[in-house]
Short mmCIF file of N, CA and C in Angstrom, two decimals:
data_model
loop_
_atom_site.label_atom_id
_atom_site.label_comp_id
_atom_site.label_asym_id
_atom_site.label_seq_id
_atom_site.Cartn_x
_atom_site.Cartn_y
_atom_site.Cartn_z
N GLU P 142 -37.20 2.72 3.22
CA GLU P 142 -36.30 3.06 4.32
C GLU P 142 -35.07 3.78 3.71
N SER P 143 -34.63 4.81 4.35
CA SER P 143 -33.56 5.63 3.83
C SER P 143 -32.19 5.01 4.15
N PHE P 144 -31.23 5.36 3.34
CA PHE P 144 -29.88 4.92 3.48
C PHE P 144 -29.13 5.95 4.29
N GLY P 145 -28.91 5.74 5.60
CA GLY P 145 -28.34 6.71 6.50
C GLY P 145 -26.84 6.76 6.44
N PHE P 146 -26.27 7.67 7.23
CA PHE P 146 -24.82 7.86 7.30
C PHE P 146 -24.13 6.57 7.66
N GLU P 147 -24.66 5.85 8.66
CA GLU P 147 -24.00 4.61 9.15
C GLU P 147 -23.95 3.61 7.98
N ASP P 148 -25.06 3.52 7.22
CA ASP P 148 -25.07 2.57 6.10
C ASP P 148 -24.02 2.96 5.05
N CYS P 149 -23.96 4.25 4.74
CA CYS P 149 -22.98 4.73 3.76
C CYS P 149 -21.54 4.48 4.23
N PHE P 150 -21.31 4.72 5.52
CA PHE P 150 -20.01 4.55 6.13
C PHE P 150 -19.61 3.06 6.01
N VAL P 151 -20.51 2.14 6.36
CA VAL P 151 -20.23 0.72 6.30
C VAL P 151 -20.01 0.32 4.85
N ALA P 152 -20.80 0.83 3.94
CA ALA P 152 -20.65 0.45 2.53
C ALA P 152 -19.33 0.93 2.03
N LEU P 153 -18.93 2.17 2.35
CA LEU P 153 -17.61 2.72 1.95
C LEU P 153 -16.48 1.89 2.55
N LEU P 154 -16.57 1.55 3.80
CA LEU P 154 -15.58 0.77 4.47
C LEU P 154 -15.40 -0.58 3.82
N LEU P 155 -16.49 -1.26 3.56
CA LEU P 155 -16.45 -2.61 2.94
C LEU P 155 -15.93 -2.56 1.49
N ALA P 156 -16.44 -1.59 0.74
CA ALA P 156 -15.93 -1.45 -0.66
C ALA P 156 -14.47 -1.16 -0.71
N ALA P 157 -13.99 -0.25 0.13
CA ALA P 157 -12.58 0.07 0.18
C ALA P 157 -11.75 -1.11 0.64
N ALA P 158 -12.16 -1.78 1.62
CA ALA P 158 -11.40 -2.97 2.13
C ALA P 158 -11.33 -4.05 1.08
N PHE P 159 -12.46 -4.28 0.41
CA PHE P 159 -12.49 -5.32 -0.62
C PHE P 159 -11.60 -4.92 -1.80
N SER P 160 -11.55 -3.64 -2.10
CA SER P 160 -10.65 -3.18 -3.17
C SER P 160 -9.17 -3.49 -2.80
N GLY P 161 -8.85 -3.23 -1.55
CA GLY P 161 -7.51 -3.58 -1.07
C GLY P 161 -7.22 -5.07 -1.16
N PHE P 162 -8.22 -5.87 -0.84
CA PHE P 162 -8.10 -7.36 -0.92
C PHE P 162 -7.80 -7.74 -2.37
N VAL P 163 -8.57 -7.28 -3.30
CA VAL P 163 -8.41 -7.64 -4.73
C VAL P 163 -7.07 -7.17 -5.26
N THR P 164 -6.70 -5.92 -4.96
CA THR P 164 -5.49 -5.39 -5.54
C THR P 164 -4.26 -6.08 -5.00
N SER P 165 -4.36 -6.67 -3.80
CA SER P 165 -3.20 -7.34 -3.21
C SER P 165 -2.67 -8.43 -4.10
N PHE P 166 -3.57 -9.10 -4.81
CA PHE P 166 -3.17 -10.25 -5.66
C PHE P 166 -2.50 -9.74 -6.94
N LEU P 167 -2.75 -8.52 -7.30
CA LEU P 167 -2.08 -7.90 -8.44
C LEU P 167 -0.76 -7.22 -8.07
N VAL P 168 -0.77 -6.61 -6.90
CA VAL P 168 0.37 -5.85 -6.45
C VAL P 168 1.52 -6.73 -5.95
N ALA P 169 1.21 -7.81 -5.26
CA ALA P 169 2.24 -8.65 -4.67
C ALA P 169 3.31 -9.15 -5.65
N PRO P 170 2.93 -9.68 -6.80
CA PRO P 170 4.01 -10.18 -7.70
C PRO P 170 4.80 -8.98 -8.32
N VAL P 171 4.12 -7.89 -8.59
CA VAL P 171 4.80 -6.73 -9.16
C VAL P 171 5.82 -6.15 -8.11
N GLU P 172 5.39 -6.07 -6.90
CA GLU P 172 6.23 -5.56 -5.84
C GLU P 172 7.38 -6.55 -5.58
N ARG P 173 7.14 -7.80 -5.72
CA ARG P 173 8.22 -8.76 -5.53
C ARG P 173 9.34 -8.53 -6.48
N VAL P 174 8.99 -8.35 -7.72
CA VAL P 174 9.97 -8.07 -8.78
C VAL P 174 10.66 -6.72 -8.54
N LYS P 175 9.89 -5.73 -8.22
CA LYS P 175 10.44 -4.38 -7.95
C LYS P 175 11.46 -4.43 -6.79
N VAL P 176 11.11 -5.08 -5.72
CA VAL P 176 11.98 -5.18 -4.58
C VAL P 176 13.26 -5.91 -4.92
N MET P 177 13.14 -7.01 -5.66
CA MET P 177 14.32 -7.78 -6.01
C MET P 177 15.21 -7.01 -6.97
N MET P 178 14.62 -6.25 -7.89
CA MET P 178 15.41 -5.46 -8.82
C MET P 178 16.14 -4.35 -8.08
N GLN P 179 15.49 -3.71 -7.14
CA GLN P 179 16.06 -2.59 -6.42
C GLN P 179 17.19 -3.07 -5.53
N ALA P 180 17.07 -4.23 -4.94
CA ALA P 180 18.05 -4.74 -3.97
C ALA P 180 19.16 -5.57 -4.59
N GLN P 181 19.11 -5.83 -5.87
CA GLN P 181 20.13 -6.71 -6.44
C GLN P 181 21.47 -6.09 -6.40
N GLN P 182 22.46 -6.96 -6.24
CA GLN P 182 23.83 -6.55 -6.30
C GLN P 182 24.53 -7.21 -7.50
N ASN P 183 25.50 -6.51 -8.03
CA ASN P 183 26.25 -7.04 -9.13
C ASN P 183 25.37 -7.31 -10.36
N SER P 184 24.32 -6.49 -10.53
CA SER P 184 23.43 -6.61 -11.73
C SER P 184 23.06 -8.07 -11.97
N LEU P 185 22.49 -8.70 -10.98
CA LEU P 185 22.11 -10.13 -11.06
C LEU P 185 21.13 -10.36 -12.17
N TYR P 186 20.18 -9.38 -12.36
CA TYR P 186 19.17 -9.51 -13.39
C TYR P 186 19.32 -8.37 -14.39
N ALA P 187 19.35 -8.67 -15.70
CA ALA P 187 19.48 -7.60 -16.67
C ALA P 187 18.24 -6.79 -16.79
N ASN P 188 17.08 -7.42 -16.52
CA ASN P 188 15.82 -6.67 -16.64
C ASN P 188 14.76 -7.43 -15.80
N GLU P 189 13.57 -6.92 -15.83
CA GLU P 189 12.51 -7.46 -15.00
C GLU P 189 12.12 -8.90 -15.43
N LEU P 190 12.13 -9.10 -16.75
CA LEU P 190 11.79 -10.46 -17.26
C LEU P 190 12.75 -11.53 -16.78
N GLU P 191 14.08 -11.16 -16.73
CA GLU P 191 15.08 -12.09 -16.20
C GLU P 191 14.80 -12.37 -14.71
N CYS P 192 14.43 -11.34 -13.98
CA CYS P 192 14.11 -11.56 -12.57
C CYS P 192 12.93 -12.48 -12.37
N ILE P 193 11.85 -12.23 -13.16
CA ILE P 193 10.69 -13.10 -13.13
C ILE P 193 11.07 -14.54 -13.48
N GLN P 194 11.90 -14.71 -14.48
CA GLN P 194 12.29 -16.07 -14.93
C GLN P 194 13.08 -16.72 -13.79
N ALA P 195 13.97 -16.01 -13.12
CA ALA P 195 14.77 -16.58 -12.05
C ALA P 195 13.88 -17.01 -10.89
N VAL P 196 12.92 -16.21 -10.55
CA VAL P 196 11.96 -16.60 -9.47
C VAL P 196 11.15 -17.82 -9.86
N LEU P 197 10.65 -17.82 -11.07
CA LEU P 197 9.87 -18.98 -11.54
C LEU P 197 10.69 -20.29 -11.54
N GLU P 198 11.98 -20.16 -11.93
CA GLU P 198 12.85 -21.35 -12.00
C GLU P 198 13.21 -21.87 -10.59
N THR P 199 13.45 -20.96 -9.66
CA THR P 199 13.88 -21.39 -8.31
C THR P 199 12.68 -21.65 -7.38
N GLU P 200 11.58 -20.96 -7.52
CA GLU P 200 10.45 -21.05 -6.62
C GLU P 200 9.12 -21.42 -7.23
N GLY P 201 9.01 -21.39 -8.51
CA GLY P 201 7.82 -21.72 -9.18
C GLY P 201 6.79 -20.55 -9.12
N PHE P 202 5.63 -20.85 -9.59
CA PHE P 202 4.55 -19.88 -9.68
C PHE P 202 4.22 -19.28 -8.30
N SER P 203 4.22 -20.12 -7.33
CA SER P 203 3.89 -19.62 -5.95
C SER P 203 4.96 -18.63 -5.40
N GLY P 204 6.19 -18.80 -5.81
CA GLY P 204 7.21 -17.87 -5.37
C GLY P 204 7.00 -16.48 -5.88
N LEU P 205 6.50 -16.38 -7.08
CA LEU P 205 6.22 -15.08 -7.67
C LEU P 205 4.89 -14.44 -7.13
N PHE P 206 3.91 -15.27 -6.98
CA PHE P 206 2.59 -14.77 -6.66
C PHE P 206 2.23 -14.81 -5.16
N SER P 207 2.91 -15.61 -4.37
CA SER P 207 2.48 -15.69 -2.98
C SER P 207 3.56 -15.26 -1.96
N ARG P 208 4.82 -15.17 -2.36
CA ARG P 208 5.82 -14.69 -1.35
C ARG P 208 5.53 -13.22 -1.12
N GLY P 209 5.19 -12.91 0.15
CA GLY P 209 4.83 -11.55 0.53
C GLY P 209 3.34 -11.26 0.39
N LEU P 210 2.56 -12.24 -0.08
CA LEU P 210 1.15 -11.98 -0.23
C LEU P 210 0.44 -11.69 1.13
N GLY P 211 0.81 -12.48 2.16
CA GLY P 211 0.20 -12.27 3.49
C GLY P 211 0.40 -10.85 3.99
N PRO P 212 1.65 -10.36 4.05
CA PRO P 212 1.82 -8.96 4.48
C PRO P 212 1.21 -7.96 3.51
N THR P 213 1.18 -8.25 2.26
CA THR P 213 0.52 -7.37 1.30
C THR P 213 -0.95 -7.25 1.57
N LEU P 214 -1.61 -8.38 1.87
CA LEU P 214 -3.03 -8.29 2.26
C LEU P 214 -3.17 -7.56 3.55
N ALA P 215 -2.29 -7.81 4.53
CA ALA P 215 -2.36 -7.15 5.82
C ALA P 215 -2.08 -5.64 5.72
N ARG P 216 -1.43 -5.23 4.68
CA ARG P 216 -1.18 -3.81 4.41
C ARG P 216 -2.36 -3.17 3.64
N GLU P 217 -2.70 -3.79 2.51
CA GLU P 217 -3.61 -3.19 1.57
C GLU P 217 -5.03 -3.10 2.09
N ILE P 218 -5.52 -4.12 2.78
CA ILE P 218 -6.97 -4.11 3.22
C ILE P 218 -7.22 -2.96 4.21
N PRO P 219 -6.45 -2.86 5.30
CA PRO P 219 -6.73 -1.69 6.16
C PRO P 219 -6.32 -0.33 5.54
N SER P 220 -5.30 -0.35 4.72
CA SER P 220 -4.85 0.91 4.14
C SER P 220 -5.93 1.47 3.23
N TYR P 221 -6.52 0.65 2.34
CA TYR P 221 -7.58 1.15 1.47
C TYR P 221 -8.81 1.61 2.30
N ALA P 222 -9.13 0.84 3.32
CA ALA P 222 -10.27 1.21 4.17
C ALA P 222 -10.03 2.58 4.83
N ILE P 223 -8.83 2.77 5.40
CA ILE P 223 -8.51 4.03 6.01
C ILE P 223 -8.50 5.20 5.00
N TYR P 224 -7.90 4.93 3.87
CA TYR P 224 -7.76 5.92 2.82
C TYR P 224 -9.11 6.49 2.36
N PHE P 225 -10.00 5.63 1.93
CA PHE P 225 -11.27 6.13 1.44
C PHE P 225 -12.19 6.61 2.54
N VAL P 226 -12.20 6.03 3.66
CA VAL P 226 -13.05 6.46 4.73
C VAL P 226 -12.57 7.88 5.25
N VAL P 227 -11.28 8.02 5.50
CA VAL P 227 -10.79 9.31 5.90
C VAL P 227 -11.08 10.38 4.91
N TYR P 228 -10.83 10.11 3.63
CA TYR P 228 -11.15 11.11 2.63
C TYR P 228 -12.66 11.43 2.59
N GLY P 229 -13.50 10.43 2.64
CA GLY P 229 -14.91 10.63 2.64
C GLY P 229 -15.44 11.45 3.77
N VAL P 230 -14.91 11.10 4.98
CA VAL P 230 -15.34 11.83 6.19
C VAL P 230 -14.80 13.29 6.17
N LEU P 231 -13.55 13.47 5.80
CA LEU P 231 -13.00 14.81 5.73
C LEU P 231 -13.74 15.70 4.78
N MET P 232 -14.13 15.14 3.58
CA MET P 232 -14.79 15.97 2.60
C MET P 232 -16.16 16.39 3.05
N GLN P 233 -16.72 15.76 4.05
CA GLN P 233 -18.05 16.13 4.57
C GLN P 233 -17.97 17.21 5.67
N THR P 234 -16.79 17.61 6.07
CA THR P 234 -16.68 18.53 7.20
C THR P 234 -16.88 19.96 6.68
N SER P 235 -17.19 20.87 7.60
CA SER P 235 -17.35 22.30 7.24
C SER P 235 -16.00 22.87 6.83
N GLN P 236 -14.92 22.38 7.41
CA GLN P 236 -13.60 22.85 7.01
C GLN P 236 -13.31 22.60 5.54
N ALA P 237 -13.70 21.41 5.07
CA ALA P 237 -13.50 21.09 3.68
C ALA P 237 -14.36 21.97 2.81
N GLN P 238 -15.57 22.23 3.24
CA GLN P 238 -16.48 23.13 2.47
C GLN P 238 -15.87 24.52 2.38
N ASN P 239 -15.24 24.96 3.47
CA ASN P 239 -14.60 26.30 3.50
C ASN P 239 -13.39 26.34 2.56
N LEU P 240 -12.73 25.22 2.35
CA LEU P 240 -11.56 25.20 1.51
C LEU P 240 -11.95 25.28 0.02
N GLY P 241 -13.15 24.94 -0.29
CA GLY P 241 -13.60 25.04 -1.68
C GLY P 241 -12.88 24.06 -2.62
N THR P 242 -12.36 24.56 -3.76
CA THR P 242 -11.79 23.71 -4.76
C THR P 242 -10.45 23.11 -4.33
N VAL P 243 -9.82 23.63 -3.27
CA VAL P 243 -8.56 23.02 -2.79
C VAL P 243 -8.79 21.92 -1.75
N ALA P 244 -10.07 21.69 -1.38
CA ALA P 244 -10.41 20.65 -0.39
C ALA P 244 -9.86 19.25 -0.84
N PRO P 245 -10.03 18.84 -2.08
CA PRO P 245 -9.53 17.56 -2.49
C PRO P 245 -8.01 17.44 -2.30
N LEU P 246 -7.27 18.54 -2.52
CA LEU P 246 -5.84 18.51 -2.35
C LEU P 246 -5.50 18.25 -0.87
N VAL P 247 -6.11 19.02 0.05
CA VAL P 247 -5.80 18.93 1.46
C VAL P 247 -6.29 17.60 2.02
N CYS P 248 -7.58 17.24 1.71
CA CYS P 248 -8.10 16.02 2.24
C CYS P 248 -7.43 14.79 1.63
N GLY P 249 -7.05 14.90 0.37
CA GLY P 249 -6.30 13.79 -0.23
C GLY P 249 -4.94 13.57 0.38
N ALA P 250 -4.26 14.66 0.68
CA ALA P 250 -2.94 14.55 1.32
C ALA P 250 -3.06 13.95 2.70
N ILE P 251 -4.06 14.42 3.46
CA ILE P 251 -4.25 13.89 4.83
C ILE P 251 -4.61 12.41 4.77
N SER P 252 -5.54 12.04 3.88
CA SER P 252 -5.97 10.62 3.80
C SER P 252 -4.84 9.74 3.29
N GLY P 253 -4.02 10.27 2.40
CA GLY P 253 -2.86 9.49 1.92
C GLY P 253 -1.85 9.18 3.04
N CYS P 254 -1.61 10.15 3.90
CA CYS P 254 -0.67 9.93 5.01
C CYS P 254 -1.38 9.05 6.07
N ALA P 255 -2.65 9.32 6.31
CA ALA P 255 -3.36 8.52 7.31
C ALA P 255 -3.40 7.03 6.98
N CYS P 256 -3.48 6.69 5.75
CA CYS P 256 -3.55 5.28 5.33
C CYS P 256 -2.18 4.60 5.47
N TRP P 257 -1.11 5.30 5.41
CA TRP P 257 0.21 4.69 5.47
C TRP P 257 0.77 4.53 6.91
N ILE P 258 0.46 5.48 7.75
CA ILE P 258 1.10 5.45 9.10
C ILE P 258 0.84 4.14 9.83
N PRO P 259 -0.38 3.64 9.91
CA PRO P 259 -0.56 2.44 10.69
C PRO P 259 -0.07 1.15 10.03
N VAL P 260 0.08 1.16 8.74
CA VAL P 260 0.54 -0.03 7.99
C VAL P 260 1.99 -0.02 7.57
N TYR P 261 2.68 1.05 7.82
CA TYR P 261 4.03 1.18 7.38
C TYR P 261 4.94 0.05 7.92
N PRO P 262 4.85 -0.30 9.22
CA PRO P 262 5.65 -1.43 9.71
C PRO P 262 5.37 -2.71 8.96
N ILE P 263 4.14 -2.92 8.52
CA ILE P 263 3.82 -4.12 7.74
C ILE P 263 4.52 -4.03 6.37
N ASP P 264 4.58 -2.88 5.80
CA ASP P 264 5.24 -2.73 4.51
C ASP P 264 6.72 -2.98 4.62
N VAL P 265 7.36 -2.57 5.73
CA VAL P 265 8.79 -2.83 5.96
C VAL P 265 8.98 -4.37 6.02
N VAL P 266 8.19 -5.10 6.73
CA VAL P 266 8.27 -6.53 6.84
C VAL P 266 8.04 -7.18 5.47
N LYS P 267 7.02 -6.74 4.76
CA LYS P 267 6.70 -7.28 3.42
C LYS P 267 7.89 -7.17 2.50
N THR P 268 8.54 -6.00 2.52
CA THR P 268 9.71 -5.78 1.65
C THR P 268 10.80 -6.75 1.99
N LEU P 269 11.07 -6.95 3.27
CA LEU P 269 12.11 -7.94 3.67
C LEU P 269 11.78 -9.37 3.29
N VAL P 270 10.53 -9.73 3.43
CA VAL P 270 10.06 -11.04 3.02
C VAL P 270 10.22 -11.26 1.50
N GLN P 271 9.90 -10.22 0.71
CA GLN P 271 9.97 -10.36 -0.72
C GLN P 271 11.40 -10.23 -1.23
N ASN P 272 12.32 -9.72 -0.44
CA ASN P 272 13.68 -9.53 -0.94
C ASN P 272 14.53 -10.78 -0.72
N THR P 273 14.00 -11.89 -1.06
CA THR P 273 14.79 -13.13 -1.00
C THR P 273 14.49 -13.96 -2.23
N GLU P 274 15.37 -14.82 -2.59
CA GLU P 274 15.17 -15.68 -3.69
C GLU P 274 15.55 -17.11 -3.31
N GLY P 275 14.70 -18.03 -3.77
CA GLY P 275 14.92 -19.45 -3.54
C GLY P 275 14.70 -19.89 -2.11
N GLY P 276 14.70 -21.16 -1.89
CA GLY P 276 14.53 -21.71 -0.55
C GLY P 276 13.17 -21.44 0.02
N ALA P 277 12.96 -21.86 1.23
CA ALA P 277 11.68 -21.68 1.92
C ALA P 277 11.54 -20.24 2.31
N ALA P 278 10.36 -19.67 2.16
CA ALA P 278 10.07 -18.30 2.54
C ALA P 278 10.06 -18.23 4.05
N THR P 279 10.69 -17.21 4.59
CA THR P 279 10.63 -16.93 6.03
C THR P 279 9.32 -16.30 6.35
N SER P 280 8.69 -16.68 7.44
CA SER P 280 7.38 -16.15 7.75
C SER P 280 7.53 -14.65 8.14
N SER P 281 6.46 -13.96 7.90
CA SER P 281 6.41 -12.52 8.25
C SER P 281 6.61 -12.26 9.72
N ILE P 282 6.08 -13.16 10.52
CA ILE P 282 6.23 -13.02 12.00
C ILE P 282 7.70 -13.19 12.39
N GLU P 283 8.37 -14.17 11.77
CA GLU P 283 9.78 -14.40 12.05
C GLU P 283 10.62 -13.23 11.59
N VAL P 284 10.30 -12.68 10.42
CA VAL P 284 11.04 -11.54 9.91
C VAL P 284 10.88 -10.32 10.84
N ALA P 285 9.63 -10.09 11.29
CA ALA P 285 9.36 -9.01 12.25
C ALA P 285 10.08 -9.19 13.58
N ARG P 286 10.08 -10.40 14.05
CA ARG P 286 10.77 -10.69 15.34
C ARG P 286 12.25 -10.45 15.20
N GLN P 287 12.85 -10.95 14.11
CA GLN P 287 14.28 -10.78 13.89
C GLN P 287 14.63 -9.30 13.71
N LEU P 288 13.81 -8.58 12.99
CA LEU P 288 14.07 -7.13 12.75
C LEU P 288 14.05 -6.38 14.10
N TYR P 289 13.05 -6.68 14.92
CA TYR P 289 12.98 -6.08 16.26
C TYR P 289 14.17 -6.38 17.12
N GLU P 290 14.59 -7.68 17.13
CA GLU P 290 15.73 -8.10 17.93
C GLU P 290 17.02 -7.41 17.45
N ASP P 291 17.18 -7.29 16.15
CA ASP P 291 18.41 -6.74 15.59
C ASP P 291 18.48 -5.22 15.67
N GLU P 292 17.38 -4.55 15.42
CA GLU P 292 17.38 -3.08 15.25
C GLU P 292 16.41 -2.32 16.13
N GLY P 293 15.54 -2.98 16.83
CA GLY P 293 14.55 -2.26 17.69
C GLY P 293 13.36 -1.77 16.90
N ILE P 294 12.50 -1.14 17.64
CA ILE P 294 11.20 -0.70 17.10
C ILE P 294 11.37 0.32 15.98
N GLY P 295 12.43 1.12 16.09
CA GLY P 295 12.66 2.18 15.01
C GLY P 295 12.81 1.60 13.66
N ALA P 296 13.32 0.39 13.52
CA ALA P 296 13.52 -0.22 12.19
C ALA P 296 12.22 -0.35 11.44
N PHE P 297 11.11 -0.44 12.14
CA PHE P 297 9.82 -0.58 11.43
C PHE P 297 9.37 0.72 10.82
N TYR P 298 10.05 1.82 11.13
CA TYR P 298 9.67 3.15 10.62
C TYR P 298 10.74 3.78 9.78
N ASN P 299 11.81 3.00 9.45
CA ASN P 299 12.84 3.54 8.55
C ASN P 299 12.22 3.93 7.20
N GLY P 300 12.47 5.15 6.77
CA GLY P 300 11.94 5.59 5.48
C GLY P 300 10.53 6.19 5.51
N LEU P 301 10.03 6.33 6.73
CA LEU P 301 8.61 6.84 6.83
C LEU P 301 8.50 8.26 6.32
N THR P 302 9.42 9.11 6.59
CA THR P 302 9.34 10.50 6.18
C THR P 302 9.24 10.69 4.64
N PRO P 303 10.08 10.02 3.87
CA PRO P 303 9.91 10.14 2.41
C PRO P 303 8.59 9.50 1.93
N LYS P 304 8.16 8.46 2.61
CA LYS P 304 6.88 7.84 2.26
C LYS P 304 5.76 8.85 2.48
N MET P 305 5.79 9.58 3.61
CA MET P 305 4.73 10.54 3.92
C MET P 305 4.77 11.70 2.88
N LEU P 306 5.91 12.16 2.53
CA LEU P 306 6.04 13.20 1.49
C LEU P 306 5.48 12.79 0.18
N ARG P 307 5.82 11.56 -0.21
CA ARG P 307 5.31 11.02 -1.47
C ARG P 307 3.81 10.81 -1.39
N ALA P 308 3.36 10.21 -0.29
CA ALA P 308 1.93 9.95 -0.14
C ALA P 308 1.09 11.26 -0.15
N SER P 309 1.59 12.28 0.53
CA SER P 309 0.80 13.49 0.59
C SER P 309 0.67 14.13 -0.78
N VAL P 310 1.73 14.16 -1.55
CA VAL P 310 1.67 14.75 -2.92
C VAL P 310 0.84 13.83 -3.83
N ASN P 311 1.14 12.55 -3.83
CA ASN P 311 0.42 11.60 -4.68
C ASN P 311 -1.06 11.63 -4.49
N HIS P 312 -1.48 11.54 -3.23
CA HIS P 312 -2.91 11.39 -2.96
C HIS P 312 -3.64 12.76 -3.04
N ALA P 313 -2.92 13.88 -2.80
CA ALA P 313 -3.49 15.16 -2.99
C ALA P 313 -3.82 15.38 -4.50
N VAL P 314 -2.86 15.04 -5.36
CA VAL P 314 -3.07 15.19 -6.78
C VAL P 314 -4.14 14.18 -7.25
N THR P 315 -4.09 12.99 -6.79
CA THR P 315 -5.09 11.93 -7.17
C THR P 315 -6.50 12.44 -6.93
N PHE P 316 -6.80 12.92 -5.73
CA PHE P 316 -8.18 13.36 -5.43
C PHE P 316 -8.51 14.69 -6.08
N TYR P 317 -7.51 15.53 -6.27
CA TYR P 317 -7.76 16.83 -6.96
C TYR P 317 -8.17 16.56 -8.41
N ILE P 318 -7.40 15.72 -9.10
CA ILE P 318 -7.74 15.41 -10.51
C ILE P 318 -9.06 14.66 -10.61
N TYR P 319 -9.29 13.74 -9.66
CA TYR P 319 -10.55 13.03 -9.61
C TYR P 319 -11.72 14.01 -9.49
N ALA P 320 -11.60 15.01 -8.60
CA ALA P 320 -12.66 16.02 -8.38
C ALA P 320 -12.85 16.84 -9.68
N LEU P 321 -11.73 17.24 -10.31
CA LEU P 321 -11.85 18.05 -11.54
C LEU P 321 -12.60 17.25 -12.65
N VAL P 322 -12.22 16.03 -12.81
CA VAL P 322 -12.84 15.19 -13.86
C VAL P 322 -14.30 14.93 -13.53
N MET P 323 -14.62 14.65 -12.25
CA MET P 323 -16.00 14.45 -11.86
C MET P 323 -16.83 15.69 -12.11
N ASP P 324 -16.28 16.84 -11.76
CA ASP P 324 -17.02 18.11 -11.97
C ASP P 324 -17.24 18.37 -13.46
N ALA P 325 -16.28 17.99 -14.27
CA ALA P 325 -16.42 18.21 -15.71
C ALA P 325 -17.41 17.20 -16.35
N LEU P 326 -17.53 16.02 -15.78
CA LEU P 326 -18.41 15.02 -16.31
C LEU P 326 -19.84 15.14 -15.82
N VAL P 327 -20.02 15.68 -14.67
CA VAL P 327 -21.36 15.70 -14.03
C VAL P 327 -22.06 17.00 -14.18
#
């Protein structure tokens, strides 16, 4: 029995989503430290190791590895699924074939933006959840509710334009280099 388009699509979707699931556990603690370092006032931490030490002392292992994990999973799983599926589908179109060697640049840029737009509000909430130290973690739902009450729906999209610019360049180059290397190896 042949492996049809639907089977390939489902396999791609599942593989991409599972990749997002796995990377969430690696990304969450790194982003926690990054967010805390970026938001610190009065140079609270001299370096990343001091920041990690402070989190471990006040919140323990779970504070480093699980604060913000829920929204990270909620962001990464659909984002990876969208990213790879959109790229895969776009690269199969006649328009991509017509673009030739620049197709990975264009399709990569589009897929990079496509994967961020639906999950960007989750990323905003994740950042707010992770930008705290000590005490009980505020739930993502409560953070989202408070953000909406205080600033309205627009607050969930603050910074989207620079994110789209970065995503388009980053993912265009990623898939372009990937295509170059694959062509050289195969």
